[in-house]
Short mmCIF file of C-alpha atoms and ligand atoms in Angstrom, two decimals:
data_model
loop_
_atom_site.label_atom_id
_atom_site.label_comp_id
_atom_site.label_asym_id
_atom_site.label_seq_id
_atom_site.Cartn_x
_atom_site.Cartn_y
_atom_site.Cartn_z
CA MET C 11 -45.56 57.44 50.56
CA ARG C 12 -42.08 55.98 50.67
CA ARG C 13 -40.76 55.08 47.29
CA SER C 14 -37.54 53.37 46.05
CA VAL C 15 -36.23 55.53 43.40
CA ILE C 16 -33.68 54.74 40.72
CA ALA C 17 -30.89 57.28 41.50
CA GLY C 18 -28.30 55.89 38.87
CA VAL C 19 -27.67 53.07 36.61
CA GLY C 20 -24.39 51.56 35.36
CA ALA C 21 -23.33 48.57 33.25
CA TYR C 22 -20.16 46.78 32.35
CA LEU C 23 -19.38 44.21 29.49
CA PRO C 24 -16.09 42.38 29.27
CA GLU C 25 -13.84 43.64 26.44
CA ARG C 26 -13.77 40.33 24.29
CA VAL C 27 -16.65 40.17 21.75
CA MET C 28 -17.25 36.59 20.33
CA THR C 29 -19.21 36.55 17.04
CA ASN C 30 -21.52 33.79 15.57
CA ALA C 31 -18.71 33.27 12.99
CA GLU C 32 -16.19 32.43 15.80
CA MET C 33 -18.77 30.17 17.47
CA ALA C 34 -19.20 28.35 14.21
CA THR C 35 -15.46 27.24 14.48
CA ILE C 36 -16.15 25.61 17.97
CA VAL C 37 -19.43 23.77 17.32
CA ASP C 38 -21.53 22.72 14.28
CA THR C 39 -23.66 25.99 13.78
CA THR C 40 -23.88 28.83 11.46
CA ASP C 41 -24.30 32.73 11.95
CA ASP C 42 -27.46 32.20 9.78
CA TRP C 43 -28.89 29.49 12.23
CA ILE C 44 -28.29 31.64 15.16
CA VAL C 45 -29.49 34.96 13.89
CA GLU C 46 -32.74 33.32 12.39
CA ARG C 47 -33.62 31.29 15.85
CA THR C 48 -32.48 33.81 18.33
CA GLY C 49 -31.62 37.34 16.88
CA ILE C 50 -27.99 37.06 18.62
CA ARG C 51 -24.93 38.32 16.39
CA CYS C 52 -22.44 38.32 19.27
CA ARG C 53 -21.69 38.11 22.81
CA HIS C 54 -19.19 39.35 25.47
CA ILE C 55 -17.04 36.77 27.08
CA ALA C 56 -15.04 37.39 30.41
CA ALA C 57 -11.27 37.27 30.09
CA GLU C 58 -9.49 34.35 31.81
CA GLY C 59 -9.54 35.05 35.41
CA GLU C 60 -12.24 37.85 35.28
CA LYS C 61 -14.76 36.85 37.81
CA THR C 62 -18.62 37.98 38.39
CA SER C 63 -17.47 40.36 41.31
CA ASP C 64 -15.11 42.06 38.84
CA LEU C 65 -17.79 42.70 36.39
CA ALA C 66 -20.14 43.66 39.20
CA VAL C 67 -17.85 46.22 40.83
CA HIS C 68 -17.34 47.88 37.53
CA ALA C 69 -20.97 48.14 36.93
CA ALA C 70 -21.82 49.37 40.59
CA THR C 71 -19.14 51.88 40.46
CA ARG C 72 -20.63 53.35 37.17
CA ALA C 73 -24.04 53.10 38.90
CA LEU C 74 -22.81 55.12 41.90
CA ALA C 75 -21.03 57.77 39.83
CA ALA C 76 -24.23 58.37 37.68
CA ALA C 77 -26.28 58.60 40.97
CA GLY C 78 -23.57 61.00 42.26
CA ILE C 79 -23.53 58.84 45.56
CA GLU C 80 -20.52 57.98 47.58
CA ALA C 81 -20.30 54.24 48.37
CA ALA C 82 -20.14 55.27 52.22
CA GLU C 83 -23.92 55.98 51.67
CA VAL C 84 -24.89 52.47 50.71
CA ASP C 85 -26.52 50.35 53.24
CA LEU C 86 -27.68 47.41 51.37
CA ILE C 87 -26.22 45.40 48.42
CA VAL C 88 -28.40 42.67 46.79
CA LEU C 89 -26.54 41.01 43.80
CA ALA C 90 -28.24 38.68 41.68
CA THR C 91 -26.28 35.92 40.17
CA ALA C 92 -26.32 32.25 39.27
CA THR C 93 -22.58 32.26 38.63
CA PRO C 94 -20.99 33.51 42.03
CA ASP C 95 -17.12 33.75 42.30
CA TRP C 96 -17.24 31.01 45.14
CA THR C 97 -19.95 28.64 46.43
CA PHE C 98 -19.60 30.80 49.38
CA PRO C 99 -19.36 33.72 50.64
CA ALA C 100 -21.81 35.68 48.66
CA THR C 101 -20.30 37.58 45.72
CA ALA C 102 -22.13 40.61 46.98
CA THR C 103 -19.77 40.66 50.07
CA THR C 104 -16.90 40.82 47.78
CA VAL C 105 -18.38 43.64 46.01
CA GLN C 106 -19.06 45.35 49.38
CA ALA C 107 -15.34 45.03 50.20
CA ARG C 108 -14.05 46.29 47.04
CA LEU C 109 -16.36 49.31 46.98
CA GLY C 110 -15.52 50.22 50.49
CA VAL C 111 -19.05 49.89 51.78
CA ARG C 112 -18.78 49.19 55.63
CA LYS C 113 -22.31 49.12 56.72
CA GLY C 114 -25.51 47.28 56.27
CA ALA C 115 -26.31 43.86 54.63
CA ALA C 116 -24.97 42.23 51.40
CA PHE C 117 -26.16 39.16 50.05
CA ASP C 118 -26.87 37.26 46.83
CA VAL C 119 -30.17 36.41 45.27
CA GLN C 120 -30.32 33.34 43.11
CA ALA C 121 -33.22 33.24 40.54
CA VAL C 122 -31.18 32.60 37.56
CA CYS C 123 -32.52 34.95 34.49
CA SER C 124 -35.14 36.66 36.93
CA GLY C 125 -32.56 37.26 39.51
CA PHE C 126 -32.43 41.13 38.86
CA ILE C 127 -36.06 41.31 39.10
CA TYR C 128 -36.07 39.29 42.47
CA ALA C 129 -33.23 41.48 43.77
CA LEU C 130 -34.96 44.80 42.78
CA ALA C 131 -38.13 43.50 44.52
CA THR C 132 -36.05 42.60 47.58
CA ALA C 133 -34.20 46.08 47.96
CA ASP C 134 -37.49 47.74 47.03
CA ASN C 135 -39.18 45.92 50.10
CA PHE C 136 -36.14 46.72 52.39
CA ILE C 137 -36.45 50.46 51.44
CA LYS C 138 -40.34 50.54 51.65
CA ALA C 139 -40.00 48.89 55.32
CA GLY C 140 -37.40 51.57 56.23
CA GLN C 141 -34.72 48.99 56.76
CA SER C 142 -32.60 50.56 53.94
CA GLN C 143 -32.07 54.27 52.86
CA CYS C 144 -29.69 53.58 49.80
CA ALA C 145 -29.32 50.26 48.09
CA LEU C 146 -27.35 48.72 45.27
CA VAL C 147 -29.06 46.33 43.08
CA ILE C 148 -26.71 44.44 40.86
CA GLY C 149 -27.14 41.60 38.12
CA ALA C 150 -23.82 40.10 37.30
CA GLU C 151 -23.06 36.85 35.55
CA THR C 152 -20.23 34.90 33.84
CA PHE C 153 -22.16 32.21 32.14
CA SER C 154 -19.35 31.33 29.87
CA ARG C 155 -17.92 29.45 32.75
CA ILE C 156 -20.69 27.17 33.09
CA LEU C 157 -21.44 26.55 29.45
CA ASP C 158 -21.04 23.09 27.67
CA TRP C 159 -18.79 24.27 24.94
CA THR C 160 -19.85 21.09 22.94
CA ASP C 161 -23.47 21.67 23.03
CA ARG C 162 -24.66 23.86 20.24
CA GLY C 163 -28.02 24.09 21.68
CA THR C 164 -26.72 26.28 24.50
CA CYS C 165 -23.38 27.61 24.26
CA VAL C 166 -24.34 29.94 21.27
CA LEU C 167 -27.04 31.61 23.56
CA PHE C 168 -25.44 33.10 26.61
CA GLY C 169 -22.85 35.96 27.15
CA ASP C 170 -21.51 37.61 30.19
CA GLY C 171 -22.02 41.11 31.69
CA ALA C 172 -23.22 43.06 34.72
CA GLY C 173 -25.53 45.86 35.33
CA ALA C 174 -26.42 47.89 38.48
CA ILE C 175 -28.80 50.45 40.01
CA VAL C 176 -28.69 52.66 42.98
CA LEU C 177 -32.09 52.80 44.71
CA LYS C 178 -32.65 55.63 47.05
CA ALA C 179 -35.54 56.13 49.54
CA GLU C 180 -37.74 59.21 48.67
CA GLN C 181 -41.24 60.51 49.69
CA GLY C 182 -43.79 60.44 46.69
CA GLN C 183 -47.28 61.69 46.41
CA GLY C 184 -48.75 58.32 46.20
CA GLY C 185 -49.84 58.55 42.52
CA ILE C 186 -48.42 57.00 39.17
CA ALA C 187 -46.73 60.24 38.52
CA ASP C 188 -44.38 59.49 41.35
CA ARG C 189 -40.82 58.61 40.50
CA GLY C 190 -39.84 55.12 41.64
CA VAL C 191 -40.91 51.55 42.06
CA HIS C 192 -44.57 51.24 41.74
CA SER C 193 -44.75 47.39 41.96
CA THR C 194 -43.13 44.22 41.80
CA HIS C 195 -44.68 40.77 41.10
CA LEU C 196 -42.56 37.65 41.68
CA HIS C 197 -43.28 33.92 40.55
CA ALA C 198 -41.89 30.65 40.81
CA ASP C 199 -42.95 27.13 39.75
CA GLY C 200 -40.41 24.64 40.97
CA ARG C 201 -42.11 21.76 38.98
CA HIS C 202 -40.13 22.80 35.78
CA HIS C 203 -36.80 22.51 37.55
CA ASP C 204 -35.24 20.23 35.03
CA LEU C 205 -36.36 22.13 31.76
CA LEU C 206 -33.35 24.71 32.62
CA TRP C 207 -30.76 23.86 35.31
CA VAL C 208 -27.00 23.26 35.89
CA ASP C 209 -26.10 19.50 36.54
CA GLY C 210 -23.74 20.05 39.47
CA GLY C 211 -23.53 21.74 42.75
CA PRO C 212 -22.03 21.28 46.14
CA SER C 213 -24.75 19.16 47.81
CA SER C 214 -25.47 16.94 44.68
CA THR C 215 -22.25 16.46 42.85
CA GLN C 216 -19.54 18.47 44.58
CA THR C 217 -18.79 19.87 41.05
CA THR C 218 -19.89 23.13 39.47
CA GLY C 219 -21.73 21.34 36.59
CA LYS C 220 -22.69 22.75 32.98
CA LEU C 221 -26.07 24.39 31.83
CA ARG C 222 -28.57 22.11 30.47
CA MET C 223 -31.67 23.36 28.83
CA LEU C 224 -34.57 21.94 26.69
CA GLY C 225 -34.81 25.03 24.90
CA ASN C 226 -38.15 24.70 22.90
CA GLN C 227 -40.10 23.77 26.25
CA VAL C 228 -38.50 26.79 27.98
CA PHE C 229 -39.51 28.94 24.99
CA ARG C 230 -43.12 27.96 25.04
CA HIS C 231 -43.34 28.74 28.82
CA ALA C 232 -41.50 31.83 28.33
CA VAL C 233 -44.20 33.49 26.05
CA VAL C 234 -47.05 32.53 28.32
CA ASN C 235 -45.41 33.46 31.67
CA LEU C 236 -44.16 36.85 30.42
CA ALA C 237 -47.42 37.88 28.84
CA GLU C 238 -49.11 37.11 32.01
CA VAL C 239 -46.81 38.96 34.48
CA VAL C 240 -47.00 41.94 32.11
CA THR C 241 -50.76 41.98 32.13
CA GLU C 242 -50.56 41.45 35.92
CA ALA C 243 -48.34 44.58 36.23
CA LEU C 244 -50.57 46.64 34.14
CA ALA C 245 -53.84 45.73 35.83
CA ALA C 246 -52.22 45.95 39.43
CA ASN C 247 -51.46 49.63 38.48
CA ASP C 248 -54.76 50.19 36.53
CA LEU C 249 -52.82 50.82 33.42
CA GLN C 250 -53.46 50.10 29.65
CA PRO C 251 -50.42 49.05 27.62
CA ASP C 252 -49.91 52.38 26.01
CA ALA C 253 -49.07 54.09 29.22
CA ILE C 254 -45.82 52.19 29.31
CA ASP C 255 -43.02 54.25 27.72
CA TRP C 256 -40.41 51.25 27.46
CA ILE C 257 -40.40 47.57 28.01
CA ILE C 258 -37.21 46.48 29.42
CA PRO C 259 -37.40 42.71 29.14
CA HIS C 260 -34.86 39.90 29.93
CA GLN C 261 -32.92 39.23 26.81
CA ALA C 262 -33.12 35.48 25.97
CA ASN C 263 -34.37 35.34 22.34
CA ARG C 264 -35.52 37.93 19.77
CA ARG C 265 -38.69 35.65 19.10
CA ILE C 266 -39.77 35.82 22.81
CA LEU C 267 -39.51 39.52 22.78
CA ASP C 268 -41.28 39.81 19.49
CA GLY C 269 -43.89 37.21 20.44
CA THR C 270 -44.55 38.74 23.98
CA ALA C 271 -45.10 42.17 22.56
CA ARG C 272 -47.31 40.89 19.82
CA LYS C 273 -49.54 38.89 22.20
CA LEU C 274 -49.98 42.02 24.49
CA GLY C 275 -50.51 44.54 21.62
CA ILE C 276 -47.49 46.47 22.51
CA ALA C 277 -45.54 48.27 19.80
CA PRO C 278 -42.16 46.57 18.93
CA GLU C 279 -40.60 50.08 18.81
CA LYS C 280 -41.25 50.20 22.71
CA VAL C 281 -39.29 47.11 23.40
CA VAL C 282 -35.54 47.60 24.35
CA VAL C 283 -33.61 44.87 22.56
CA THR C 284 -29.94 44.01 23.41
CA VAL C 285 -30.07 40.26 22.74
CA ASP C 286 -28.37 40.79 19.31
CA HIS C 287 -25.22 42.24 20.77
CA HIS C 288 -25.32 40.87 24.41
CA GLY C 289 -26.83 37.38 23.96
CA ASN C 290 -28.34 36.00 27.09
CA THR C 291 -26.70 37.37 30.14
CA SER C 292 -29.04 36.05 32.69
CA ALA C 293 -29.55 38.20 35.74
CA ALA C 294 -27.31 41.03 34.10
CA SER C 295 -29.63 41.49 31.02
CA VAL C 296 -32.29 43.73 32.44
CA PRO C 297 -30.09 46.26 34.08
CA LEU C 298 -27.57 46.11 30.86
CA ALA C 299 -30.61 46.83 28.67
CA LEU C 300 -31.83 49.61 30.92
CA ALA C 301 -28.21 51.20 30.88
CA GLU C 302 -27.97 51.06 27.21
CA ALA C 303 -31.41 52.67 26.60
CA ILE C 304 -30.48 55.44 28.98
CA ALA C 305 -27.01 55.95 27.48
CA ASP C 306 -28.39 56.31 24.01
CA GLY C 307 -31.28 58.68 25.02
CA ARG C 308 -34.13 56.48 24.58
CA VAL C 309 -35.05 56.29 28.46
CA LYS C 310 -35.48 59.64 29.92
CA ARG C 311 -36.23 60.75 33.53
CA GLY C 312 -39.90 60.38 34.11
CA ASP C 313 -40.56 57.47 31.57
CA LEU C 314 -42.67 54.79 32.84
CA LEU C 315 -40.70 51.41 32.38
CA LEU C 316 -41.96 48.03 32.82
CA LEU C 317 -39.02 45.48 33.75
CA GLU C 318 -39.80 41.71 33.19
CA ALA C 319 -37.89 38.49 33.24
CA MET C 320 -38.21 34.78 33.24
CA GLY C 321 -35.64 32.07 34.10
CA GLY C 322 -34.75 28.69 35.52
CA GLY C 323 -36.72 27.37 38.37
CA PHE C 324 -38.90 28.34 36.69
CA THR C 325 -39.05 32.03 38.11
CA TRP C 326 -40.58 34.99 36.59
CA GLY C 327 -41.55 38.52 37.57
CA SER C 328 -42.01 42.18 36.81
CA ALA C 329 -41.22 45.64 38.15
CA LEU C 330 -43.16 48.87 37.17
CA VAL C 331 -40.90 51.82 37.57
CA ARG C 332 -41.02 55.52 36.97
CA PHE C 333 -37.41 56.38 35.98
O1 LIG I 403 -32.99 32.87 29.87
C1 LIG I 403 -33.89 31.94 30.39
C2 LIG I 403 -35.04 31.78 29.50
N1 LIG I 403 -34.37 30.78 28.27
C3 LIG I 403 -34.96 30.90 27.14
O2 LIG I 403 -36.02 31.56 27.01
C4 LIG I 403 -34.65 30.16 25.88
C5 LIG I 403 -35.77 29.79 25.30
N2 LIG I 403 -35.49 28.85 24.15
C6 LIG I 403 -35.21 29.27 22.92
O3 LIG I 403 -34.73 30.38 22.75
C7 LIG I 403 -34.92 28.36 21.90
O4 LIG I 403 -35.92 27.17 22.20
C8 LIG I 403 -33.45 27.97 21.18
C9 LIG I 403 -32.79 29.14 20.62
C10 LIG I 403 -32.89 27.45 22.26
C11 LIG I 403 -33.73 26.73 20.19
O5 LIG I 403 -34.59 27.18 19.07
P1 LIG I 403 -35.60 26.21 18.78
O6 LIG I 403 -36.24 26.91 17.38
O7 LIG I 403 -36.57 25.81 19.61
O8 LIG I 403 -34.75 24.85 18.10
P2 LIG I 403 -34.80 23.54 18.53
O9 LIG I 403 -34.27 23.36 19.98
O10 LIG I 403 -36.27 22.82 18.50
O11 LIG I 403 -33.91 22.77 17.69
C12 LIG I 403 -34.28 22.85 16.16
C13 LIG I 403 -33.05 22.17 15.36
C14 LIG I 403 -32.67 20.90 15.98
O12 LIG I 403 -32.42 20.11 14.97
P3 LIG I 403 -33.23 18.83 14.30
O13 LIG I 403 -33.53 18.14 15.49
O14 LIG I 403 -34.57 19.45 13.95
O15 LIG I 403 -32.58 18.12 13.16
C15 LIG I 403 -31.25 21.27 16.72
O16 LIG I 403 -30.34 20.24 16.83
O17 LIG I 403 -31.94 23.06 15.42
C16 LIG I 403 -30.83 22.30 15.80
N3 LIG I 403 -29.95 23.26 16.68
C17 LIG I 403 -29.11 23.99 16.02
N4 LIG I 403 -28.48 24.09 14.68
C18 LIG I 403 -27.47 24.95 14.23
C19 LIG I 403 -29.74 23.55 17.93
N5 LIG I 403 -29.07 24.46 18.08
C20 LIG I 403 -28.24 24.71 17.03
C21 LIG I 403 -27.23 25.51 16.63
N6 LIG I 403 -27.05 25.67 15.29
N7 LIG I 403 -26.55 26.37 17.53
#
């Protein structure tokens, strides 16, 4: 049984931290409102001139070092982002050049906050099909660039960052005890396009545009879709919730994380939470949370992890992985 095993994980956050107090000097908001409604206390913001590819290269370099793998071994780069450096070429190709990778494919995946799960599923399928032996899967975003800094309903929510994993092909026995990716499930429902979108683009407005969101409607969909996708992953692998060591969710709102865990009967201590100090970093949030939980010793080799996310489109999905 050919599986994609996580060989290493890396993360990068821009140096600058922006607190809620600083946010309150820009828009009509308070630390109390932001903490109570979202759980967010601060977020990282990319420096002037710091691009999504810069964040991605740092995270990927750290993931390769953690895996003990040379860039020359990588034959696939899948980079999830909704904030690419340029309209084209793909940010993945910039990262490829800067890492010194010279073979295989490099492309971006656009599924907004679900992007990392989409990218992971794509790379996992390349590996399972035998088309890749060693893949870099990256989620990298500079959402600060597409925020409307006069809209208190959105600008307080997001942050910048990047996370990356190295996936390697390995042979497993075929059971749940195998290390590696056991399942991925992806979904989309394009009817909800205008609940969370950016009001610009090359073909529509010839501008980059700003993020727009009907937050409370997105919230309601998020709790339902995420609970469904977790239930789907458990059923597909014939598992009960207590078999999962850690849930590594997309970090949009503390209340969504708590609400989903409650709905599923999952202990809140098993949910990795970073939204308080990262904000919502879109496609970067799942690998950033994974990297943090590995670095602080919570996630250990052999743990069973359930990664899940939901974002604009709508798109949503899960990945069940034994680390
Ligand atoms: O990552 C992709 C998925 N994204 C999400 O999952 C985001 C989902 N949505 C959310 O997290 C929440 O809906 C928000 C955090 C965005 C908003 O929380 P809410 O409890 O749904 O608030 P609301 O939008 O219903 O607004 C409630 C009130 C409004 O005032 P009125 O109309 O009741 O007077 C807003 O104007 O809160 C006001 N408000 C604020 N007040 C202070 C909105 N933003 C702010 C703010 N500071 N930053």
